[in-house]
Short mmCIF file of C-alpha atoms and ligand atoms in Angstrom, two decimals:
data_model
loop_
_atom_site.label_atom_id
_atom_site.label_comp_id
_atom_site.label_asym_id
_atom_site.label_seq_id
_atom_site.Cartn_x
_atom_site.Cartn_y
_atom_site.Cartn_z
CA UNK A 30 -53.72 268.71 254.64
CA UNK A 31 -54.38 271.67 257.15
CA UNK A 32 -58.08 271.25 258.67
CA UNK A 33 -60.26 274.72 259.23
CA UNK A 34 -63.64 274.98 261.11
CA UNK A 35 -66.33 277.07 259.65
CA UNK A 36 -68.83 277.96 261.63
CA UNK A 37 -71.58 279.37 259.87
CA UNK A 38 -70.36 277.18 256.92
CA UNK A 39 -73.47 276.86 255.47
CA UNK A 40 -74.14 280.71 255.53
CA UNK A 41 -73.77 283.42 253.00
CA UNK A 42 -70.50 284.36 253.44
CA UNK A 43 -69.01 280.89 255.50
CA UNK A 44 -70.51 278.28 252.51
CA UNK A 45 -68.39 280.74 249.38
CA UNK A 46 -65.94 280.59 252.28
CA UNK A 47 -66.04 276.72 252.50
CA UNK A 48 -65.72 276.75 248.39
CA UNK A 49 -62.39 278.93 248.43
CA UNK A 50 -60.85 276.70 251.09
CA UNK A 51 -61.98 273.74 249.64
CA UNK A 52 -60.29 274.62 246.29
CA UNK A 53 -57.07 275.22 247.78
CA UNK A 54 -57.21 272.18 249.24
CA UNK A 55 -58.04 272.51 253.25
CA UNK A 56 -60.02 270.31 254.72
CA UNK A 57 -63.03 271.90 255.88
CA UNK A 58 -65.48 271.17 258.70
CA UNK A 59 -68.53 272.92 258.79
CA UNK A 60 -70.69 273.72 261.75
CA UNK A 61 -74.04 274.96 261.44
CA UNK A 62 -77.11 274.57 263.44
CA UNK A 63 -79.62 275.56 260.45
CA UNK A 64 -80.65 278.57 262.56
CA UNK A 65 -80.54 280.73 259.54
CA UNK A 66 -80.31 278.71 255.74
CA UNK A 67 -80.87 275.11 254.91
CA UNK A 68 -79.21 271.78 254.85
CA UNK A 69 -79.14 271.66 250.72
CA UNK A 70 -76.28 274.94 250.94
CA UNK A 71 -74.58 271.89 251.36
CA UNK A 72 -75.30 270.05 247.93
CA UNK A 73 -74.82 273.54 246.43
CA UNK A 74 -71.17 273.90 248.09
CA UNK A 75 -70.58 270.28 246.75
CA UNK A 76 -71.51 271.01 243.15
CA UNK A 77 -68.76 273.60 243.05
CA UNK A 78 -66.09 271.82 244.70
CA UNK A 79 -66.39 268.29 243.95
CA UNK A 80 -66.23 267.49 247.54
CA UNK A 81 -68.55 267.74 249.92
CA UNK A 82 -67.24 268.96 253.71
CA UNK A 83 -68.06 267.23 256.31
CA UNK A 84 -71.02 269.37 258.69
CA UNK A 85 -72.02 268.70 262.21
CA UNK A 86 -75.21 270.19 263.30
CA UNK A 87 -74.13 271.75 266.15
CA UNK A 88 -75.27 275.08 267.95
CA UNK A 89 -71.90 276.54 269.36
CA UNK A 90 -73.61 278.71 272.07
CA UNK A 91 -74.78 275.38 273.65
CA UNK A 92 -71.59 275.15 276.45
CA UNK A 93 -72.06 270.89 276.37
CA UNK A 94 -72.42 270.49 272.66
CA UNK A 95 -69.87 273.07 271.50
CA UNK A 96 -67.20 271.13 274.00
CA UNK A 97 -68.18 267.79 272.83
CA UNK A 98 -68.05 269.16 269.08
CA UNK A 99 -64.65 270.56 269.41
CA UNK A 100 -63.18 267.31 271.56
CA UNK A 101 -63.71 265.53 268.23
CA UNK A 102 -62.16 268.12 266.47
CA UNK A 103 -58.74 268.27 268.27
CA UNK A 104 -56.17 269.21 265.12
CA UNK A 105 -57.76 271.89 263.85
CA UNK A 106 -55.20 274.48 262.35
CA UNK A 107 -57.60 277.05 261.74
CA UNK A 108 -61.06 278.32 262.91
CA UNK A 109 -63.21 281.22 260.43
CA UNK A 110 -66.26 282.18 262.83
CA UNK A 111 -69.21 283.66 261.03
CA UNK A 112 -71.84 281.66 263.04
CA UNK A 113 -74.18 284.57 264.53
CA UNK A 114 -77.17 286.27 264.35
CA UNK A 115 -77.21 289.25 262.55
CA UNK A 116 -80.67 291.03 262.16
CA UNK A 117 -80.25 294.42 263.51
CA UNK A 118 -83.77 294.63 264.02
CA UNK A 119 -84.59 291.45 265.73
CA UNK A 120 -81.47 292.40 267.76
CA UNK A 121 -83.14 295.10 269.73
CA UNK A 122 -86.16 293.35 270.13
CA UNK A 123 -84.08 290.33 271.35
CA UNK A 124 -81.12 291.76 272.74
CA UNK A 125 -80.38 288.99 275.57
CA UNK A 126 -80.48 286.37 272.70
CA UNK A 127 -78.31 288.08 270.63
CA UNK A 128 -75.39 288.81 273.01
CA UNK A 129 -75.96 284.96 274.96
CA UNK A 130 -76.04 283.78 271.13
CA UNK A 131 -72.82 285.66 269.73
CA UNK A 132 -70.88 286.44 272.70
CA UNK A 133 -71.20 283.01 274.42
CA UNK A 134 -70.18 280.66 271.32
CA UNK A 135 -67.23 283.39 270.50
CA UNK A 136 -66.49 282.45 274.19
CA UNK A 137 -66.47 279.17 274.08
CA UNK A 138 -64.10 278.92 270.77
CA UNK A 139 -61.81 281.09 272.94
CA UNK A 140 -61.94 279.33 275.97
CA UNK A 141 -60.59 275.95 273.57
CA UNK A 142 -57.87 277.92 271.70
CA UNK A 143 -56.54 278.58 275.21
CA UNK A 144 -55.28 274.87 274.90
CA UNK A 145 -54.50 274.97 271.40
CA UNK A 146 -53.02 278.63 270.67
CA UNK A 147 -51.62 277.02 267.26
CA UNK A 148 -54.43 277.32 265.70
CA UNK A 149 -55.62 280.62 264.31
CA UNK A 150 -58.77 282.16 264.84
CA UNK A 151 -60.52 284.51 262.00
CA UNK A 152 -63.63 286.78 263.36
CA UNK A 153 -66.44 288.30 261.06
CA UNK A 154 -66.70 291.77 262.28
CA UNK A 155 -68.33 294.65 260.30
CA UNK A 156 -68.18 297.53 259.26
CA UNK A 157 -71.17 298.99 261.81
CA UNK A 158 -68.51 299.29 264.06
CA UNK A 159 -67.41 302.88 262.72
CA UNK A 160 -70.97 304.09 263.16
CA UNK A 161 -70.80 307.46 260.99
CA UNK A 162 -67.04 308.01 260.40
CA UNK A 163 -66.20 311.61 260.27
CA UNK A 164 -63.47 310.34 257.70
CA UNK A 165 -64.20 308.98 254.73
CA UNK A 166 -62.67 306.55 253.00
CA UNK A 167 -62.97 304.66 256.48
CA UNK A 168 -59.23 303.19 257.88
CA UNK A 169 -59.00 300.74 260.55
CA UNK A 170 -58.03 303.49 262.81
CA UNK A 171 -60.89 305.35 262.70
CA UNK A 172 -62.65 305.81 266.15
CA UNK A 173 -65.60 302.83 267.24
CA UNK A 174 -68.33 304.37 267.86
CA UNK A 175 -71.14 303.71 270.00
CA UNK A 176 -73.23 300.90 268.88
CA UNK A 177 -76.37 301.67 267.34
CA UNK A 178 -78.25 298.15 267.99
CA UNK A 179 -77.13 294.98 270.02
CA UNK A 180 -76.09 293.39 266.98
CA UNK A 181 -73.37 296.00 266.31
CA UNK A 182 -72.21 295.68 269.89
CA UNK A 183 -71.41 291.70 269.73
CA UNK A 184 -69.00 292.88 267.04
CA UNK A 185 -67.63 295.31 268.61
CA UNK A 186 -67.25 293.68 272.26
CA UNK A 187 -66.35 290.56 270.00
CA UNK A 188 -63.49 292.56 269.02
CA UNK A 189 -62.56 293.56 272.61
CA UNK A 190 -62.97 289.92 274.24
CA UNK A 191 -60.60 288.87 271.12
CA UNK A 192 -58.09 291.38 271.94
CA UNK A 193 -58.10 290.44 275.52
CA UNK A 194 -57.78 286.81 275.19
CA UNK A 195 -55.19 287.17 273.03
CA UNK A 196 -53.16 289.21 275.20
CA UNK A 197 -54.14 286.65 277.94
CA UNK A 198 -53.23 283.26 276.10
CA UNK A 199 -50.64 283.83 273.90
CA UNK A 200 -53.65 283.19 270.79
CA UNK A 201 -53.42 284.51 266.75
CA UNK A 202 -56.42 286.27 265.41
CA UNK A 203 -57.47 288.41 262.69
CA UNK A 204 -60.82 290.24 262.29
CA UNK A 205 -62.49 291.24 259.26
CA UNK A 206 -64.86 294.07 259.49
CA UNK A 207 -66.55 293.82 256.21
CA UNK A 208 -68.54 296.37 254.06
CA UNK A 209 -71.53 295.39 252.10
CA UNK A 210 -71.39 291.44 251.29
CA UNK A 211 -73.79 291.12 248.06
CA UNK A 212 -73.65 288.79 244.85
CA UNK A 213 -73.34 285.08 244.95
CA UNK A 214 -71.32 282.58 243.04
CA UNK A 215 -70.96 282.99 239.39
CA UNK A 216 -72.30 278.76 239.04
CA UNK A 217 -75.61 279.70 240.79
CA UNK A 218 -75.00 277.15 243.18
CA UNK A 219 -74.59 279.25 246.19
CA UNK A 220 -75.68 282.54 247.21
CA UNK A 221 -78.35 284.19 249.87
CA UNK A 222 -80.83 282.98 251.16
CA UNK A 223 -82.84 284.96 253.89
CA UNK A 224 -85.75 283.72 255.22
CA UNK A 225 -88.76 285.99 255.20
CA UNK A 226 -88.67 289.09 254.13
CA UNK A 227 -85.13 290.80 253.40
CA UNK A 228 -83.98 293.62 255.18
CA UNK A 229 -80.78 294.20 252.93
CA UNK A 230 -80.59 296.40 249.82
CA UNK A 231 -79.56 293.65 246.98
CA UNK A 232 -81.60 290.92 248.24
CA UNK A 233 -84.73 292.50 248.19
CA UNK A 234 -83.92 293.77 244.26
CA UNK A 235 -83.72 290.17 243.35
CA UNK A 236 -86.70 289.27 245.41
CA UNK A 237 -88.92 292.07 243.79
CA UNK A 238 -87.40 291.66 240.71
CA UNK A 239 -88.46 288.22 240.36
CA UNK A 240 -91.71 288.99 241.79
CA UNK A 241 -91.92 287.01 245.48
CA UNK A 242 -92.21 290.98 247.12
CA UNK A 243 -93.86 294.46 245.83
CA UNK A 244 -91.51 297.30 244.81
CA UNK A 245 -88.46 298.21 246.50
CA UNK A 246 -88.72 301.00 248.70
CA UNK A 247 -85.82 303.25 248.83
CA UNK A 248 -85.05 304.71 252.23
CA UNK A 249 -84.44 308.42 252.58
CA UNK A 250 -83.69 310.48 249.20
CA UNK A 251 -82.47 313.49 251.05
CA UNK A 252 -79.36 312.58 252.39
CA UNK A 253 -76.29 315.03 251.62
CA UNK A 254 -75.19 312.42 248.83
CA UNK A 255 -74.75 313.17 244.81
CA UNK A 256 -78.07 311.99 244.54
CA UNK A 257 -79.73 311.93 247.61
CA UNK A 258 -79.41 308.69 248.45
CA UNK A 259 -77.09 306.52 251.28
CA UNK A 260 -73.54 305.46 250.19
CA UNK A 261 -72.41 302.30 250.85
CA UNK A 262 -69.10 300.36 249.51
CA UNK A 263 -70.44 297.18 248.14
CA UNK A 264 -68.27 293.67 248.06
CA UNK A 265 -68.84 290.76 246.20
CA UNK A 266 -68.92 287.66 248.29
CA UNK A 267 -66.49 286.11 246.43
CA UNK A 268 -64.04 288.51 246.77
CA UNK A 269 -64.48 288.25 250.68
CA UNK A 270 -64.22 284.81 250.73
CA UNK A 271 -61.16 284.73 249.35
CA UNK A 272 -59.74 287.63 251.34
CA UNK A 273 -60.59 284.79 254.36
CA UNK A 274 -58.35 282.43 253.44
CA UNK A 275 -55.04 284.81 252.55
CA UNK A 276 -55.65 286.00 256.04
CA UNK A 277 -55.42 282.52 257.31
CA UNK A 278 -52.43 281.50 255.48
CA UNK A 279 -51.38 284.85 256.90
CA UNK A 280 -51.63 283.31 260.87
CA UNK A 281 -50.57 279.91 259.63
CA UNK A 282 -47.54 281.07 257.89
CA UNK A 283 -46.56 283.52 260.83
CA UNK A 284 -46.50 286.23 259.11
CA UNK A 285 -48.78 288.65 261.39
CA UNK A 286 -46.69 291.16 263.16
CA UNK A 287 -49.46 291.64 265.79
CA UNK A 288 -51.08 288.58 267.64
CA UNK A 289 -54.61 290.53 266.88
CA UNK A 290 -54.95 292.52 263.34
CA UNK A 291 -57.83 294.15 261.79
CA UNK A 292 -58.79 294.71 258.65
CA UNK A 293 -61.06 296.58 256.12
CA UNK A 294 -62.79 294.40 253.54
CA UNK A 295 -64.25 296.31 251.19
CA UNK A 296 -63.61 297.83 247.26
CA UNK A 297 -62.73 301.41 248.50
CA UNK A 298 -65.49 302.65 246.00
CA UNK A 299 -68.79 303.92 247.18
CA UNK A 300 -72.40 303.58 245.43
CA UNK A 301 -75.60 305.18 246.29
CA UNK A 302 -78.81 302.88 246.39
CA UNK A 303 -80.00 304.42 243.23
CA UNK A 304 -76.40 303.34 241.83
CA UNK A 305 -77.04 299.70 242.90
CA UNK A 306 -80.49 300.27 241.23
CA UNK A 307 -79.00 301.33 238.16
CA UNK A 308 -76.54 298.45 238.32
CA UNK A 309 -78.99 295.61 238.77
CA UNK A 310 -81.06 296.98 235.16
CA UNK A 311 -77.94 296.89 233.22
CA UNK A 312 -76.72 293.36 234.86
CA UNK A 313 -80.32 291.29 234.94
CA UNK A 314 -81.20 292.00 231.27
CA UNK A 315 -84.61 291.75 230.87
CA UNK A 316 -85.57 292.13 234.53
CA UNK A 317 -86.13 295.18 236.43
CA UNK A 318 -87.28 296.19 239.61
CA UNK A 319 -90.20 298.81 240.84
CA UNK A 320 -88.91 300.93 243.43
CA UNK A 321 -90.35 304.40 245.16
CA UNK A 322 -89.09 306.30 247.90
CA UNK A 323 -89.76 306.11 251.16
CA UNK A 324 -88.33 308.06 254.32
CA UNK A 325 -85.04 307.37 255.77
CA UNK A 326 -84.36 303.99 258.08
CA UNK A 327 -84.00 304.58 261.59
CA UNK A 328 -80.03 303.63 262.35
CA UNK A 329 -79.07 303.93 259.46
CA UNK A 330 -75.32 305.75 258.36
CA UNK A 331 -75.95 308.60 255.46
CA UNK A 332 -72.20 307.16 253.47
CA UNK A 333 -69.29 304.46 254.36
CA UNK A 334 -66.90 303.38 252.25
CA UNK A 335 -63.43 301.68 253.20
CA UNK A 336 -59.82 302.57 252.88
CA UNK A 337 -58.49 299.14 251.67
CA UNK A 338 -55.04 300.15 252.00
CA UNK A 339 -54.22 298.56 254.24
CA UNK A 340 -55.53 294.66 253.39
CA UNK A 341 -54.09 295.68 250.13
CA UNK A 342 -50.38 296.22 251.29
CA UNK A 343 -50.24 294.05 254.54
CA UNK A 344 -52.45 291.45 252.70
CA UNK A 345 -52.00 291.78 249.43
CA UNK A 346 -55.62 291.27 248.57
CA UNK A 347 -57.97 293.61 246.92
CA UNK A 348 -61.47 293.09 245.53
CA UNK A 349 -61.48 291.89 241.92
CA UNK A 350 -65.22 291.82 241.03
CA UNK A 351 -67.41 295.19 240.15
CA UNK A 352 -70.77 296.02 241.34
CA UNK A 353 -72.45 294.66 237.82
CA UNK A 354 -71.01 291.42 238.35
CA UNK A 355 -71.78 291.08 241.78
CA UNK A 356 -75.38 292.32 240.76
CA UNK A 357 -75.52 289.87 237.70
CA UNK A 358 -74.46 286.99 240.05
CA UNK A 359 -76.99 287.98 242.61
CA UNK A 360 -79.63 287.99 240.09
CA UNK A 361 -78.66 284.45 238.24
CA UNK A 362 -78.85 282.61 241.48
CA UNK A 363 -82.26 284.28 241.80
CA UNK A 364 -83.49 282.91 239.01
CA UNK A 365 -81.96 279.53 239.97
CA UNK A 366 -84.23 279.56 243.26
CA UNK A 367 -86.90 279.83 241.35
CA UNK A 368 -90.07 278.86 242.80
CA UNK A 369 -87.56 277.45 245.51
CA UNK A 370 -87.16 281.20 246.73
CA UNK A 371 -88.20 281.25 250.19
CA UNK A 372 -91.50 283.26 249.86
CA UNK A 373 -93.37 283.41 253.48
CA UNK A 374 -96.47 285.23 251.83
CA UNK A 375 -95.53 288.69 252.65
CA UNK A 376 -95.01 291.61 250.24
C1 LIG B 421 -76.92 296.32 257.41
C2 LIG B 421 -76.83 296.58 258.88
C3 LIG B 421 -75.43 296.36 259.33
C4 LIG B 421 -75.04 294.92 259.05
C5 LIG B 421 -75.26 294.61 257.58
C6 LIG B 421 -75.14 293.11 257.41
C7 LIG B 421 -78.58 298.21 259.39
C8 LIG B 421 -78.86 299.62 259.81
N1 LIG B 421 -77.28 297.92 259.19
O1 LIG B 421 -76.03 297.23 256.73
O2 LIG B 421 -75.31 296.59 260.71
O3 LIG B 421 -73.69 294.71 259.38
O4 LIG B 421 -76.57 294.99 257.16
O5 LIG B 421 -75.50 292.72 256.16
O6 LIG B 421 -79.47 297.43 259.24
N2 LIG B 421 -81.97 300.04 251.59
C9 LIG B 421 -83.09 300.52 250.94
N3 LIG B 421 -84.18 299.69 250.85
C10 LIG B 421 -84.20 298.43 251.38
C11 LIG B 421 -83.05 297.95 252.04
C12 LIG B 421 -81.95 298.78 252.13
O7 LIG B 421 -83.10 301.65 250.47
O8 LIG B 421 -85.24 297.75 251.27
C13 LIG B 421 -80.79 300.91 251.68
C14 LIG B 421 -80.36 301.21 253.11
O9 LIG B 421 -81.05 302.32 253.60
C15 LIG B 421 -78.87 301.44 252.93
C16 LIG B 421 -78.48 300.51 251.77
O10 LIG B 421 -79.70 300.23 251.08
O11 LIG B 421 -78.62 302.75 252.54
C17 LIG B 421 -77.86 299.21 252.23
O12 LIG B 421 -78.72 298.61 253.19
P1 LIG B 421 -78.47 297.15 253.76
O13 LIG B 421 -78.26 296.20 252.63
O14 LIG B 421 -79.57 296.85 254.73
O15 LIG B 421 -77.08 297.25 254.49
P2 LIG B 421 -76.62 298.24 255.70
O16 LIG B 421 -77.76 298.94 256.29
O17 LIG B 421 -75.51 299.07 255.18
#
C-alpha cells in the first residue's frame, strides 16, 4: 500500500484530496496544524471513506517539529502540499508571516526529499501566477507576471525554489496551478469552511444565501466582459482532487518526462460573476441570494480562464463536473452546516 502525506489534509482542497486517495486505496497521513478549519473535517473525511487517516497536528514551518514529524514518517512514497496561508489580503498586511509560513515549510519538505528523492512531491500553485494574461485561454507557457500580493509570490518563488531543488537533488515534482476551486462533496460531508467573513465569490453566495451575511456585493460591473462583470474559470473541487492523484501516479509510475512539470487545472470555460449568480438560483432551488454592485476590487484580474490542453493530453484528466453542480454541492453542504456555519457576527 503506497503511503502519501497531505499537508493541509484537513483543508478545502487537501481533505476531498485525502477522500480520492483514500478510495484508491493509499494510505494517507494528514498533517494539519488547525491554523485554518477544524478537527471534525476529519469525521467528515471518515464518513465518506470508511476510514479515517491518521493526522498529526503538526505546524510544518516549525524547523524541530516538521523534522521530528517526518523522522516518523520515513516511507513515504508521495507528498501533496497544500498546507499554506492563502488570504491575499492578510498577506500584505502580514507579508513576513506569509513568506516564513509558506516558503519555510515548502523548505523544509525539500530539504527531506533530498534524502529520499523516491518520493514525489505535488505543489498547490495557482493560477495568480499569470497575473493578467495577454492570452486567453491561459497555457502553462504564458509569461509569470509580477506578483500582485505576497501570497501570489510564495507561489510563484514556490515554483522557482521547486525547480531549483530539483535540478539540485535529482527530486520529482509536479505543480498544479489551479483556477477557481468551488463546490464541495456531493455527501455534504466535506466542503469549505472559512472562518470569518469570506473573501471568495461562491462562499459568500452560500453564506448570504443562507442568511449568516447581508447581500453579496458584486465587484466592478464595468469591466470589458459580455456583461460587465470579471471572468473567471471555475473548478469543482472534486474534479481537482482527483486531477491530484493521476498526477501522482504520474511521478510514481515514472512517467514524467521532466523532473519538474506544470500544469493548468481548470475547465477551459469561463463565467462572469453574474454567471455564477445565475448558476447558484437555478442549482439551490428555493434559495437565492441578494446581491448589488459595488466598485471593482483592488488586485483583481478583469478575465482568466485555462487552456487545459495540456493536463488533458499529458494527463489525461479533464474536469467532469459543471458549474450547477459544483454550485448545487456548494449550497447542500451549506445547508448541512447549518447553524454550525462559522458566523463571527459580521455582515
Ligand atoms: C482569489 C485570489 C487568488 C487566490 C484565490 C484562492 C484575489 C485578488 N485573488 O482569486 O490569488 O489564488 O482567490 O482561492 O483575492 N467577487 C465578488 N464579490 C465577492 C467576492 C468575489 O464580486 O464578494 C468576484 C471577484 O471580484 C472575482 C470573482 O468574484 O471576479 C472571484 O473572486 P474570488 O472567489 O475571490 O477568487 P479570485 O479573486 O479569482
Amino acid at each position: 500500500m503506497k503511503k502519501v502525506l497531505v499537508t493541509g489534509g484537513l483543508g478545502f482542497i487537501g481533505s476531498h484530496t485525502a477522500v480520492e486517495l483514500l478510495a484508491r486505496g493509499y494510505r494517507v497521513v494528514i498533517a494539519d496544524n488547525l491554523s485554518n478549519t477544524r478537527p471534525e473535517v476529519l469525521d467528515g473525511i471518515e464518513r465518506i471513506a470508511g476510514q479515517r487517516p491518521e493526522w498529526v497536528n503538526v505546524d510544518l514551518a516549525d524547523q524541530s517539529r516538521c523534522r521530528t514529524f517526518l523522522a516518523a514518517h520515513d516511507d513515504l512514497d508521495g507528498i501533496i502540499h497544500f498546507a499554506a496561508s492563502k488570504a491575499v489580503g492578510e498577506s500584505v498586511e502580514k507579508p513576513i508571516a506569509y513568506y516564513a509560513n509558506n516558503l519555510g515549510s515548502l523548505c523544509l519538505l525539500l530539504d527531506w526529499l533530498r534524502e529520499h528523492s523516491e518520493c514525489a512531491f505535488i505543489f498547490s500553485s495557482s493560477c495568480t501566477v499569470y497575473g493578467q494574461a495577454e492570452t486567453l485561454p491561459i497555457r502553462e507557457d504564458a509569461p509569470v507576471k509580477p506578483a500582485e500580493s505576497p501570497y501570489g509570490n510564495t507561489k510563484q518563488i514556490g515554483e522557482e525554489i521547486i525547480r531549483d531543488a530539483v535540478r539540485a537533488h535529482g527530486l520529482r515534482a509536479i505543480a498544479l496551478r489551479y483556477f477557481n476551486p468551488i463546490g464541495a462533496h456531493p455527501s455534504a460531508a466535506i466542503g469549505e469552511l472559512p472562518l470569518g467573513v469570506p473573501q471568495n465569490l461562491v462562499p459568500f453566495i452560500t453564506q448570504s444565501a443562507a442568511g449568516l451575511r447581508g447581500p453579496l456585493k458584486v465587484f466592478g460591473n464595468d469591466y470589458p466582459t459580455r456583461d460587465g462583470t470579471a471572468i473567471r474559470d471555475y473548478i469543482h473541487v472534486v474534479d481537482l482532487a482527483q486531477a491530484h492523484i493521476v498526477a501522482m501516479e504520474r511521478l510514481l509510475a515514472g512517467e514524467a518526462t521532466e523532473p519538474f512539470e506544470v500544469f493548468n487545472l481548470g475547465t477551459g470555460k469561463g463565467s462572469t460573476v453574474l454567471e455564477v449568480i445565475q448558476a447558484f438560483d437555478r442549482a439551490a432551488g428555493d434559495a437565492t441570494v441578494e446581491w448589488q454592485f459595488a466598485p471593482r476590487r483592488a488586485g483583481d484580474v478583469i478575465e482568466a480562464w485555462a487552456d487545459t490542453s495540456r493536463a488533458a493530453e499529458v494527463l489525461g484528466w479533464r474536469a467532469e463536473r459543471s458549474l450547477d453542480e459544483a454550485m448545487a454541492d456548494a449550497w447542500r453542504w451549506q445547508v448541512a452546516l447549518g447553524a454550525a456555519a462559522p458566523d463571527d457576527g459580521t455582515r
